[in-house]
PDB file of C-alpha atoms and ligand atoms in Angstrom:
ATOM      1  CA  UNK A   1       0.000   0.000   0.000  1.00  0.00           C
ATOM      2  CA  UNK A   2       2.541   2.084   0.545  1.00  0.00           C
ATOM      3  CA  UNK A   3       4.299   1.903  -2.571  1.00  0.00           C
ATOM      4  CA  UNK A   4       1.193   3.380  -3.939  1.00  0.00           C
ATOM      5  CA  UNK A   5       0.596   6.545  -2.090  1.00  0.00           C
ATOM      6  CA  UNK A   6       4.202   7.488  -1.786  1.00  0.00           C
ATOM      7  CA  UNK A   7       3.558   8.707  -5.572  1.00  0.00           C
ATOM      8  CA  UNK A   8       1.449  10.776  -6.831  1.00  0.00           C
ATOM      9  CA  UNK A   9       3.249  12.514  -9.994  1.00  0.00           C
ATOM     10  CA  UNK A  10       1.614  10.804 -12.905  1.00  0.00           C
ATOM     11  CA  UNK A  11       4.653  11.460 -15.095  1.00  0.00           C
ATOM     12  CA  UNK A  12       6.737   9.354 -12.111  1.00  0.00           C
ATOM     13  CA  UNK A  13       4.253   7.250 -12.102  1.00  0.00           C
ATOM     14  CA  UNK A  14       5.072   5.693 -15.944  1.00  0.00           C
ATOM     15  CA  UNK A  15       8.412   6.249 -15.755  1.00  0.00           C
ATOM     16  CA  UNK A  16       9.151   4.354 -12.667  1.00  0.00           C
ATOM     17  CA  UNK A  17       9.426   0.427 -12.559  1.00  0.00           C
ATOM     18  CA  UNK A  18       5.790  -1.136 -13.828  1.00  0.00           C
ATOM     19  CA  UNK A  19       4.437  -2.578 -10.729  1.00  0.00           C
ATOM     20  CA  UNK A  20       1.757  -5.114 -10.040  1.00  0.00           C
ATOM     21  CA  UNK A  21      -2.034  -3.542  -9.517  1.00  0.00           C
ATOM     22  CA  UNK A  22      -2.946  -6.435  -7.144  1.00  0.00           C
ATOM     23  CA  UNK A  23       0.006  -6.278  -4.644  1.00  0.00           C
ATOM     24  CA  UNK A  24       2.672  -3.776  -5.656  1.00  0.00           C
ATOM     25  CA  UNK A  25       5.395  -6.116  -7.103  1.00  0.00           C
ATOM     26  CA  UNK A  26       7.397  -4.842  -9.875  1.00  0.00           C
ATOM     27  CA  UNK A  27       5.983  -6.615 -13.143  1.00  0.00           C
ATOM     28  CA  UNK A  28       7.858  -6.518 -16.608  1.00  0.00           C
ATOM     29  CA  UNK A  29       5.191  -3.674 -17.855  1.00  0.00           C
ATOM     30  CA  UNK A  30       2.472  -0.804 -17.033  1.00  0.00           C
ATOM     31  CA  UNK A  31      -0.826  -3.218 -17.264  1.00  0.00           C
ATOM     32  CA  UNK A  32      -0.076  -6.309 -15.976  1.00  0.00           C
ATOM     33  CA  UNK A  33      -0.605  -8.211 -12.720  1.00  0.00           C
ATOM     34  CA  UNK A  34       1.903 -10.361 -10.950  1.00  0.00           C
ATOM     35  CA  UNK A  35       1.057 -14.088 -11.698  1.00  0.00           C
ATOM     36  CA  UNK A  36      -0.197 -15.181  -8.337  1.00  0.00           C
ATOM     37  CA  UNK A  37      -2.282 -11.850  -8.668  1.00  0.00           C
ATOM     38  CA  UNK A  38      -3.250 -12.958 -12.470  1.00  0.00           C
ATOM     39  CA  UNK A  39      -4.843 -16.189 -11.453  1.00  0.00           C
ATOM     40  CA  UNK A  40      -6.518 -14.728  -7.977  1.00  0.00           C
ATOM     41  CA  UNK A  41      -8.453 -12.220  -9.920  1.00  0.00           C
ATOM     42  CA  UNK A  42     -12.161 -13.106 -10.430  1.00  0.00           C
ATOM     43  CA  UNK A  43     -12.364 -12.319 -14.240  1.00  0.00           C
ATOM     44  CA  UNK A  44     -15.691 -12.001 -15.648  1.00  0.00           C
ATOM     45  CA  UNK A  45     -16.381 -15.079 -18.128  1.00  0.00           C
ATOM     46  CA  UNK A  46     -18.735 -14.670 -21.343  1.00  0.00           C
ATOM     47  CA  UNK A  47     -21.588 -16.649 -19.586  1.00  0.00           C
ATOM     48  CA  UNK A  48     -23.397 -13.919 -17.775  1.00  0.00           C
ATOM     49  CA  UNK A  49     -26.646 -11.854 -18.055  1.00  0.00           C
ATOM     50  CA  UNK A  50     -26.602  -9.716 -21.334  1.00  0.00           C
ATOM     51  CA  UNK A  51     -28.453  -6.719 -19.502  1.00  0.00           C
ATOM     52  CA  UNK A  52     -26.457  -6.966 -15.765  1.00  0.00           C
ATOM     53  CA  UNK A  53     -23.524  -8.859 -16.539  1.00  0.00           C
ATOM     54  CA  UNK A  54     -24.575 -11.070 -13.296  1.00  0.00           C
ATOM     55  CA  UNK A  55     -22.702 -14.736 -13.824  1.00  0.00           C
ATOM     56  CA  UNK A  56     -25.166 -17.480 -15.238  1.00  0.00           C
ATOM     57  CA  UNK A  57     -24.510 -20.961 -14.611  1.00  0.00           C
ATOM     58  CA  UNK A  58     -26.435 -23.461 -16.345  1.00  0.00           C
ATOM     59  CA  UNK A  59     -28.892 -21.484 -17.983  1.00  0.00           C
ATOM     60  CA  UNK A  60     -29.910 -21.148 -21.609  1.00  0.00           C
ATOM     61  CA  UNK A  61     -31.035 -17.802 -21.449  1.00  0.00           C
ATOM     62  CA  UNK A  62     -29.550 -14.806 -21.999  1.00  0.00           C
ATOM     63  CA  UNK A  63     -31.006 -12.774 -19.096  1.00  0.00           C
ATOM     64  CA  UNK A  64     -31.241 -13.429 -15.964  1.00  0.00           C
ATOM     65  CA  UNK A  65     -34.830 -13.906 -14.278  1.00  0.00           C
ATOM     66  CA  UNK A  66     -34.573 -10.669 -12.626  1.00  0.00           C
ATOM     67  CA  UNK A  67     -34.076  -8.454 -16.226  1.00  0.00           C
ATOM     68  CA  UNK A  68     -36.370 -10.613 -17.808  1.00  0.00           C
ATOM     69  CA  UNK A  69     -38.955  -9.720 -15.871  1.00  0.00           C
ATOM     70  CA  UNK A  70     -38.193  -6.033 -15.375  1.00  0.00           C
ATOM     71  CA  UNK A  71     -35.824  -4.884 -17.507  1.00  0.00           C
ATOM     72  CA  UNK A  72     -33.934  -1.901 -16.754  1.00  0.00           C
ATOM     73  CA  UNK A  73     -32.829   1.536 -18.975  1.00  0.00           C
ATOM     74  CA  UNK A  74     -29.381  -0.202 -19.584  1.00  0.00           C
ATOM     75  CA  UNK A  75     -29.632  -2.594 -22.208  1.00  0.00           C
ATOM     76  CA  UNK A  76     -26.106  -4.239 -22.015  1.00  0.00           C
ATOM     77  CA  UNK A  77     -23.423  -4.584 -18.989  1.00  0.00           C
ATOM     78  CA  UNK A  78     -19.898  -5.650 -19.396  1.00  0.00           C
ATOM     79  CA  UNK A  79     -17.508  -6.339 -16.584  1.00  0.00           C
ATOM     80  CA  UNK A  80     -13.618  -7.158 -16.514  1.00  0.00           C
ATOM     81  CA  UNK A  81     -14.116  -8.142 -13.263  1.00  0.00           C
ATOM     82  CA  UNK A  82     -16.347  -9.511 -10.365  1.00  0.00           C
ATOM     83  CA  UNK A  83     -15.759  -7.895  -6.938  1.00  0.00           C
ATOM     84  CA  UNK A  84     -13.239  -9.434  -4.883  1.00  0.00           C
ATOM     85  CA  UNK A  85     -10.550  -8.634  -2.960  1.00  0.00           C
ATOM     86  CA  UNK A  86      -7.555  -7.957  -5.760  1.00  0.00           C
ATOM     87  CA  UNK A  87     -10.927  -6.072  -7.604  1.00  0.00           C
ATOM     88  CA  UNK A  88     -11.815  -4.002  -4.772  1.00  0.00           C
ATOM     89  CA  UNK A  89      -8.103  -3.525  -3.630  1.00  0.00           C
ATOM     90  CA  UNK A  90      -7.195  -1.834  -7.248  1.00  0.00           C
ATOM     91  CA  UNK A  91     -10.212   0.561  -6.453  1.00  0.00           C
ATOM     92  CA  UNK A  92      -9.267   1.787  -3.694  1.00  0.00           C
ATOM     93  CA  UNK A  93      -5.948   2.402  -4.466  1.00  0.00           C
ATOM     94  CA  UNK A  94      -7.264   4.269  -7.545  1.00  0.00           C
ATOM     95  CA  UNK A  95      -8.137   7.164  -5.299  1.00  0.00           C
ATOM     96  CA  UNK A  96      -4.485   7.225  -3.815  1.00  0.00           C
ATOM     97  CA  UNK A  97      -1.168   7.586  -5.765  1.00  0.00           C
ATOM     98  CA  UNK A  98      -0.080   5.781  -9.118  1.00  0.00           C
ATOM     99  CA  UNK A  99      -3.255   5.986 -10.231  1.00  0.00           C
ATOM    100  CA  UNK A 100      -2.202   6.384 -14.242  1.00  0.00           C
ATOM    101  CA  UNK A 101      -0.695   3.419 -14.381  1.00  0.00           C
ATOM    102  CA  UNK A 102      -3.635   1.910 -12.309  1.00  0.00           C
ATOM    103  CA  UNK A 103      -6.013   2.869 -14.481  1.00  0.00           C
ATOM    104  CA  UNK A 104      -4.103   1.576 -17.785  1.00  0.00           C
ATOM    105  CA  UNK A 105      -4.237  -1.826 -15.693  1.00  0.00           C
ATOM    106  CA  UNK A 106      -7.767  -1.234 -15.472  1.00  0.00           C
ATOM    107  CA  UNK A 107      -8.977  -0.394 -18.479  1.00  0.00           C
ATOM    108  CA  UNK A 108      -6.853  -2.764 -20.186  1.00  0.00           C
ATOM    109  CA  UNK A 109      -8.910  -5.431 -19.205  1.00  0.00           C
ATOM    110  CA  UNK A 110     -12.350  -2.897 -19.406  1.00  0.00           C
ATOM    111  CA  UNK A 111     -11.146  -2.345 -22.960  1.00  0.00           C
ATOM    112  CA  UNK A 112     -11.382  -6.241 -24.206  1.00  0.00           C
ATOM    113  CA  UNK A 113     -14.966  -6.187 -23.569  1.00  0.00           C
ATOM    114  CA  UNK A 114     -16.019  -3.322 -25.647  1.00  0.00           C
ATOM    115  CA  UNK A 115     -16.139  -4.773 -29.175  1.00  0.00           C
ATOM    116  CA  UNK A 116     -18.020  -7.825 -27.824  1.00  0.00           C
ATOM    117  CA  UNK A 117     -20.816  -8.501 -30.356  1.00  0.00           C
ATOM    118  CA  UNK A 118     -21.309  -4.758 -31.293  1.00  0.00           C
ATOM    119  CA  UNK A 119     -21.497  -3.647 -34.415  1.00  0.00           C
ATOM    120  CA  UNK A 120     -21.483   0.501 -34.058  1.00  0.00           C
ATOM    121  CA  UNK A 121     -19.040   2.792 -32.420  1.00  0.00           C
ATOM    122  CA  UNK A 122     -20.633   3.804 -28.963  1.00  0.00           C
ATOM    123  CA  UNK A 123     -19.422   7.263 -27.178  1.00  0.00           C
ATOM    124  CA  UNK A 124     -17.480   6.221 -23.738  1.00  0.00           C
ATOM    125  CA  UNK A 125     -18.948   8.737 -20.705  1.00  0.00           C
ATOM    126  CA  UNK A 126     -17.937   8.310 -17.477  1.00  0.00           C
ATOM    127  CA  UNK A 127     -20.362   8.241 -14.865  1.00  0.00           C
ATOM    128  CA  UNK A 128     -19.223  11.990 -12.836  1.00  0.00           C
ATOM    129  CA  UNK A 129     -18.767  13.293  -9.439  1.00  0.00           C
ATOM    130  CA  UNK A 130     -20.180  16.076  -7.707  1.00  0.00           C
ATOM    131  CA  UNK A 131     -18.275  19.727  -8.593  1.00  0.00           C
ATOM    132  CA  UNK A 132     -17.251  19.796  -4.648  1.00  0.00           C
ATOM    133  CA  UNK A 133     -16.359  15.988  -4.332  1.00  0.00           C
ATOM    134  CA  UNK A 134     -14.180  16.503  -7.462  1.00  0.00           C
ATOM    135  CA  UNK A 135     -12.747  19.458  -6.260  1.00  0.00           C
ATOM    136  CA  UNK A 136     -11.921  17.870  -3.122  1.00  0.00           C
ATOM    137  CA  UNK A 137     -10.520  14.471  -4.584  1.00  0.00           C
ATOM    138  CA  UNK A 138      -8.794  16.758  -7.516  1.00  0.00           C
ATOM    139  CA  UNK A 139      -9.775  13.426 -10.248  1.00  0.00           C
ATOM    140  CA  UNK A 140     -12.569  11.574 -10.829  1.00  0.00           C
ATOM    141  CA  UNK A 141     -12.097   7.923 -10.858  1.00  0.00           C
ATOM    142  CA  UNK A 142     -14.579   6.978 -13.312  1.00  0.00           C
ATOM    143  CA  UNK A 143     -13.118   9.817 -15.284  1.00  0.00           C
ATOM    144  CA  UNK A 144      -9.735   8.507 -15.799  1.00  0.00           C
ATOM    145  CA  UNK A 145     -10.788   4.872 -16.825  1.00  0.00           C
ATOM    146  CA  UNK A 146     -12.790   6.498 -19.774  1.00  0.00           C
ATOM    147  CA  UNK A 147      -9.904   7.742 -20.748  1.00  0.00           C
ATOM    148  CA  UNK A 148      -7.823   5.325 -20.550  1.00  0.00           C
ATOM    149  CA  UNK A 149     -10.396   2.678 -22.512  1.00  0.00           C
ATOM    150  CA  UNK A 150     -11.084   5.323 -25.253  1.00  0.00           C
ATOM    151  CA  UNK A 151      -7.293   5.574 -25.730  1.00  0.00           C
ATOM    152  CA  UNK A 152      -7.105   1.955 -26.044  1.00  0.00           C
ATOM    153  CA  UNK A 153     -10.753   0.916 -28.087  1.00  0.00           C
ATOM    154  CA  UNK A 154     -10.311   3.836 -30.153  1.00  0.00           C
ATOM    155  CA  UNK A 155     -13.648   5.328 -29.371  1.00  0.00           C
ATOM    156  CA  UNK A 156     -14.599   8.773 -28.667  1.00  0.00           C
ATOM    157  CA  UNK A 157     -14.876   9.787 -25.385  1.00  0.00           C
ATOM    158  CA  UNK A 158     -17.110  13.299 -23.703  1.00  0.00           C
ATOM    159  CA  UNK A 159     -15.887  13.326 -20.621  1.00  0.00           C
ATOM    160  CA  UNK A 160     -18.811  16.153 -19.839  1.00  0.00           C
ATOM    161  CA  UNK A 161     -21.876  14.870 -21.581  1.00  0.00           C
ATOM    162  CA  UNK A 162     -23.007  13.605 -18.031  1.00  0.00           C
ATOM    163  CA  UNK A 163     -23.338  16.231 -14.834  1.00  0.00           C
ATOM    164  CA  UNK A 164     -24.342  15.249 -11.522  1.00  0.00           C
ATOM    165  CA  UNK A 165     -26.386  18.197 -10.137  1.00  0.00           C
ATOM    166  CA  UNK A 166     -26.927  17.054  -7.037  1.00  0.00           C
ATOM    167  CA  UNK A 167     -24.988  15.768  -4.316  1.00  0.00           C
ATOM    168  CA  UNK A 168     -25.227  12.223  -3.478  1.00  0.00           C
ATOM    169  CA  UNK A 169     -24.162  10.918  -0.150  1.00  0.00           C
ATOM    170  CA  UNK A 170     -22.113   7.464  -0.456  1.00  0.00           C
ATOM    171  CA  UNK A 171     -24.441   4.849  -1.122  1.00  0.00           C
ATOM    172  CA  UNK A 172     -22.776   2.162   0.732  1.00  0.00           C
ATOM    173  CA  UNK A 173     -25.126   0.621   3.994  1.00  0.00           C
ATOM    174  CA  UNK A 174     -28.229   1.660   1.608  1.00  0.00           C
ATOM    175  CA  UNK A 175     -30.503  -0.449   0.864  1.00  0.00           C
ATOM    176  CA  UNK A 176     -31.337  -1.013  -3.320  1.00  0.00           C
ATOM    177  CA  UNK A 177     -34.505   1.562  -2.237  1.00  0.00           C
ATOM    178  CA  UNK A 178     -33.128   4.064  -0.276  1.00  0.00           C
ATOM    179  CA  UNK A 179     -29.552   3.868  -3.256  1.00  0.00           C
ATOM    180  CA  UNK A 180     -32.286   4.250  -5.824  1.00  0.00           C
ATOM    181  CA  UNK A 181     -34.026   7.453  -4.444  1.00  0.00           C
ATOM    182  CA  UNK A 182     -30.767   9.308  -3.702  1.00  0.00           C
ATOM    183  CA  UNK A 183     -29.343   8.825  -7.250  1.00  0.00           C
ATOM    184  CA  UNK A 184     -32.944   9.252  -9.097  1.00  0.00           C
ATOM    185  CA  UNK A 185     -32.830  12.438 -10.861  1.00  0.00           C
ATOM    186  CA  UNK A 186     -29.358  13.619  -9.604  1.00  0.00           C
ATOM    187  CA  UNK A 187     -27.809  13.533 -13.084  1.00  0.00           C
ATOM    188  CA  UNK A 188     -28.354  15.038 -16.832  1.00  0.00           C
ATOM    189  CA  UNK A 189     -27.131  14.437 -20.443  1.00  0.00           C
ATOM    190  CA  UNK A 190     -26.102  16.917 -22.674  1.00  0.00           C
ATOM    191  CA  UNK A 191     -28.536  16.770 -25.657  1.00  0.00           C
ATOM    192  CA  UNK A 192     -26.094  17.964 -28.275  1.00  0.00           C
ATOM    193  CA  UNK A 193     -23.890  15.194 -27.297  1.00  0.00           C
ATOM    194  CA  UNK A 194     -25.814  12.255 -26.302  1.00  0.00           C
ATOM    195  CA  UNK A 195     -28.767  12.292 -29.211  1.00  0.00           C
ATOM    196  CA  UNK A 196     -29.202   9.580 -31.607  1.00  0.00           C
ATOM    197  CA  UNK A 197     -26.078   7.865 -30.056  1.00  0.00           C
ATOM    198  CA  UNK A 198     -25.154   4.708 -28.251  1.00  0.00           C
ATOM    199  CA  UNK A 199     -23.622   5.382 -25.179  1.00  0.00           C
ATOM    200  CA  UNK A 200     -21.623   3.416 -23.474  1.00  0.00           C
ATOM    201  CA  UNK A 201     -21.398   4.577 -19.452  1.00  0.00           C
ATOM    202  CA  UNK A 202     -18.012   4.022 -17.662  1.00  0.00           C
ATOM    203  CA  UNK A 203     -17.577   3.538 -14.018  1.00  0.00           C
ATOM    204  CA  UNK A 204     -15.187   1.474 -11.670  1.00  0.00           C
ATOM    205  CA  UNK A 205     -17.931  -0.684  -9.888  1.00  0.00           C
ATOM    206  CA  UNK A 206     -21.189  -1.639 -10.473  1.00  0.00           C
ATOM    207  CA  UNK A 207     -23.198  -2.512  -7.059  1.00  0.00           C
ATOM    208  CA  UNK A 208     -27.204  -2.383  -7.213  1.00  0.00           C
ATOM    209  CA  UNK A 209     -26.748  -0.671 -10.623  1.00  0.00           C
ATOM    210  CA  UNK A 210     -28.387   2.574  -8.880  1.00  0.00           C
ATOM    211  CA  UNK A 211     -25.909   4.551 -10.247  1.00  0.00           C
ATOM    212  CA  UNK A 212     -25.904   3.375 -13.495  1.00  0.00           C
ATOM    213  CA  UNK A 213     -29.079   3.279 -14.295  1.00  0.00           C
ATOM    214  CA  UNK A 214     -29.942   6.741 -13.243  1.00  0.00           C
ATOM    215  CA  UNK A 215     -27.371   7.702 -15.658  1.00  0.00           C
ATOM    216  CA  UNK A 216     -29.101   6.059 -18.042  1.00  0.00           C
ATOM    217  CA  UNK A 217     -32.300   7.449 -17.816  1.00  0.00           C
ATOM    218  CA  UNK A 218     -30.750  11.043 -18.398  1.00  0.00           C
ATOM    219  CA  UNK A 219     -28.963   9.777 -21.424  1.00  0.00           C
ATOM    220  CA  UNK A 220     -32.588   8.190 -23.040  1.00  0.00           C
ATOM    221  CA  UNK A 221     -34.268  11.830 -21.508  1.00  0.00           C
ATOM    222  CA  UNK A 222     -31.460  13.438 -23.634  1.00  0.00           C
ATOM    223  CA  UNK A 223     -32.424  11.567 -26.974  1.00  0.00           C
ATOM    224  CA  UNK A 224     -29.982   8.743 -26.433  1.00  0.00           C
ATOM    225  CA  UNK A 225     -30.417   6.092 -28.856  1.00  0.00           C
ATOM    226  CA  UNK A 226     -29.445   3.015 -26.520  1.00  0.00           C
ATOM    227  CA  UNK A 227     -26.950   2.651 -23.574  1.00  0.00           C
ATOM    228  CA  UNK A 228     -24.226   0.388 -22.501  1.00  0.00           C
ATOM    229  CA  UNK A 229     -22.403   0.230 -18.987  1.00  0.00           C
ATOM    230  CA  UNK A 230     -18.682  -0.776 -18.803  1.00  0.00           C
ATOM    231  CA  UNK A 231     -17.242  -1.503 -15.404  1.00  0.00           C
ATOM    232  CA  UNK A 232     -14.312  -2.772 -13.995  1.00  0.00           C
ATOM    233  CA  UNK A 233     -15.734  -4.737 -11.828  1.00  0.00           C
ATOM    234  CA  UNK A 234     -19.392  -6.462 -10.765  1.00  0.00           C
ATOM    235  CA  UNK A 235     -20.856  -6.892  -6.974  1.00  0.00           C
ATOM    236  CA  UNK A 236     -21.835 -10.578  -6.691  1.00  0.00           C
ATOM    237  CA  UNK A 237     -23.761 -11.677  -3.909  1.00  0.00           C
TER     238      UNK A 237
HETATM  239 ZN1   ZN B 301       0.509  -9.134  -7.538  1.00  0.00          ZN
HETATM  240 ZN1   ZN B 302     -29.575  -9.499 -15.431  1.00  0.00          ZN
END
């Protein structure tokens, strides 16, 4: 851990020995876990719910049963990941220091899933943070992994066509109710961005799906044509 925060200069950060995003050994380059950290990951297989990107084992469908029968404003989910502890460890150390390099790790793996069975160019928008939380964190998480998977997919990215005009308190301890009434309404699209697109929203975890799906109601409200999600990592219970 403390290999991480001791840097924060994202120039130091790729010039300094490639290290592992799991446990902070030096690796041989910038994206790439230790093996012991490799195989320990969770990585999200293809056999999962098109809509939620929750794991399905043994069934035909495509969907799970929850989607099916009440399908949400986010048509498709993909995840590099499914929350564990190497998963959850590489987002919290995202808020601290070598958090470029972090990110490229990241999105590296975020990036794979993107041309999965599409066959038009989505825009990548980050899911945002609150002016005064960003101005107190200086970055936005969510933010840099757009970045980082547009770089990589080649897709355009609008880092602004999503604001959050309200601010939300952290949704962890809520229940999928009381999540779903404090992000309802808290965000909007940017109509001359968003309309007649396919969006694809980035963020670095996907819990209840609150979140995401709030964002996606602003992007259909702004003319939309369809929208994705793209995490780095799922919440399985
Ligand atoms: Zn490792
Ligand atoms: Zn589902």
């Amino acid at each position: 851990m403390r290999a991480f925060q001791a840097l924060t200069n994202p120039l130091l950060d790729l010039v300094l020995p490639p290290r592992c995003a799991g446990c902070g050994e030096i690796v041989g380059a910038v994206g790439e876990f230790c093996g012991d950290c490799f195989v320990a990951v969770d990585w999200a297989g293809s056999k999962s719910c098109g809509r939620c990107a929750l794991p399905l084992e043994m069934v035909d469908g495509e969907e799970c049963a929850a989607c099916m029968s009440k399908p949400g404003p986010v048509s498709a989910t993909r995840t590099a990941t499914h929350y564990g502890e190497i998963a959850r460890g590489c987002v919290m150390r995202l808020k601290y220091g070598r958090r470029v390099a972090l990110a490229r790790t990241m999105a590296k793996a975020m990036a794979r899933k993107v041309e999965e069975g599409r066959e038009d160019a989505p825009l990548i928008v980050p899911v945002p943070l609150h002016r005064w939380r960003l101005w107190k964190r200086g970055f936005n998480q969510s933010g840099l992994l757009a970045k980082e998977v547009g770089r990589l997919s080649g897709h355009e990215v609008a880092m602004d066509a999503l604001h959050r005009h309200r601010a939300t308190q952290p949704l962890k301890q809520m229940s999928v109710n009381q999540r779903w009434n404090m992000v309802r309404g808290a965000f909007e699209a940017d109509q001359r961005l968003v309309k007649d697109r396919t969006i694809m929203i980035v963020d670095d975890v996907r819990t209840s799906g609150s979140t995401l799906n709030a964002c996606a109601n602003a992007l259909l409200r702004a003319g939309a044509r369809r929208v994705e999600a793209l995490v780095w990592s799922r919440v399985v219970h």
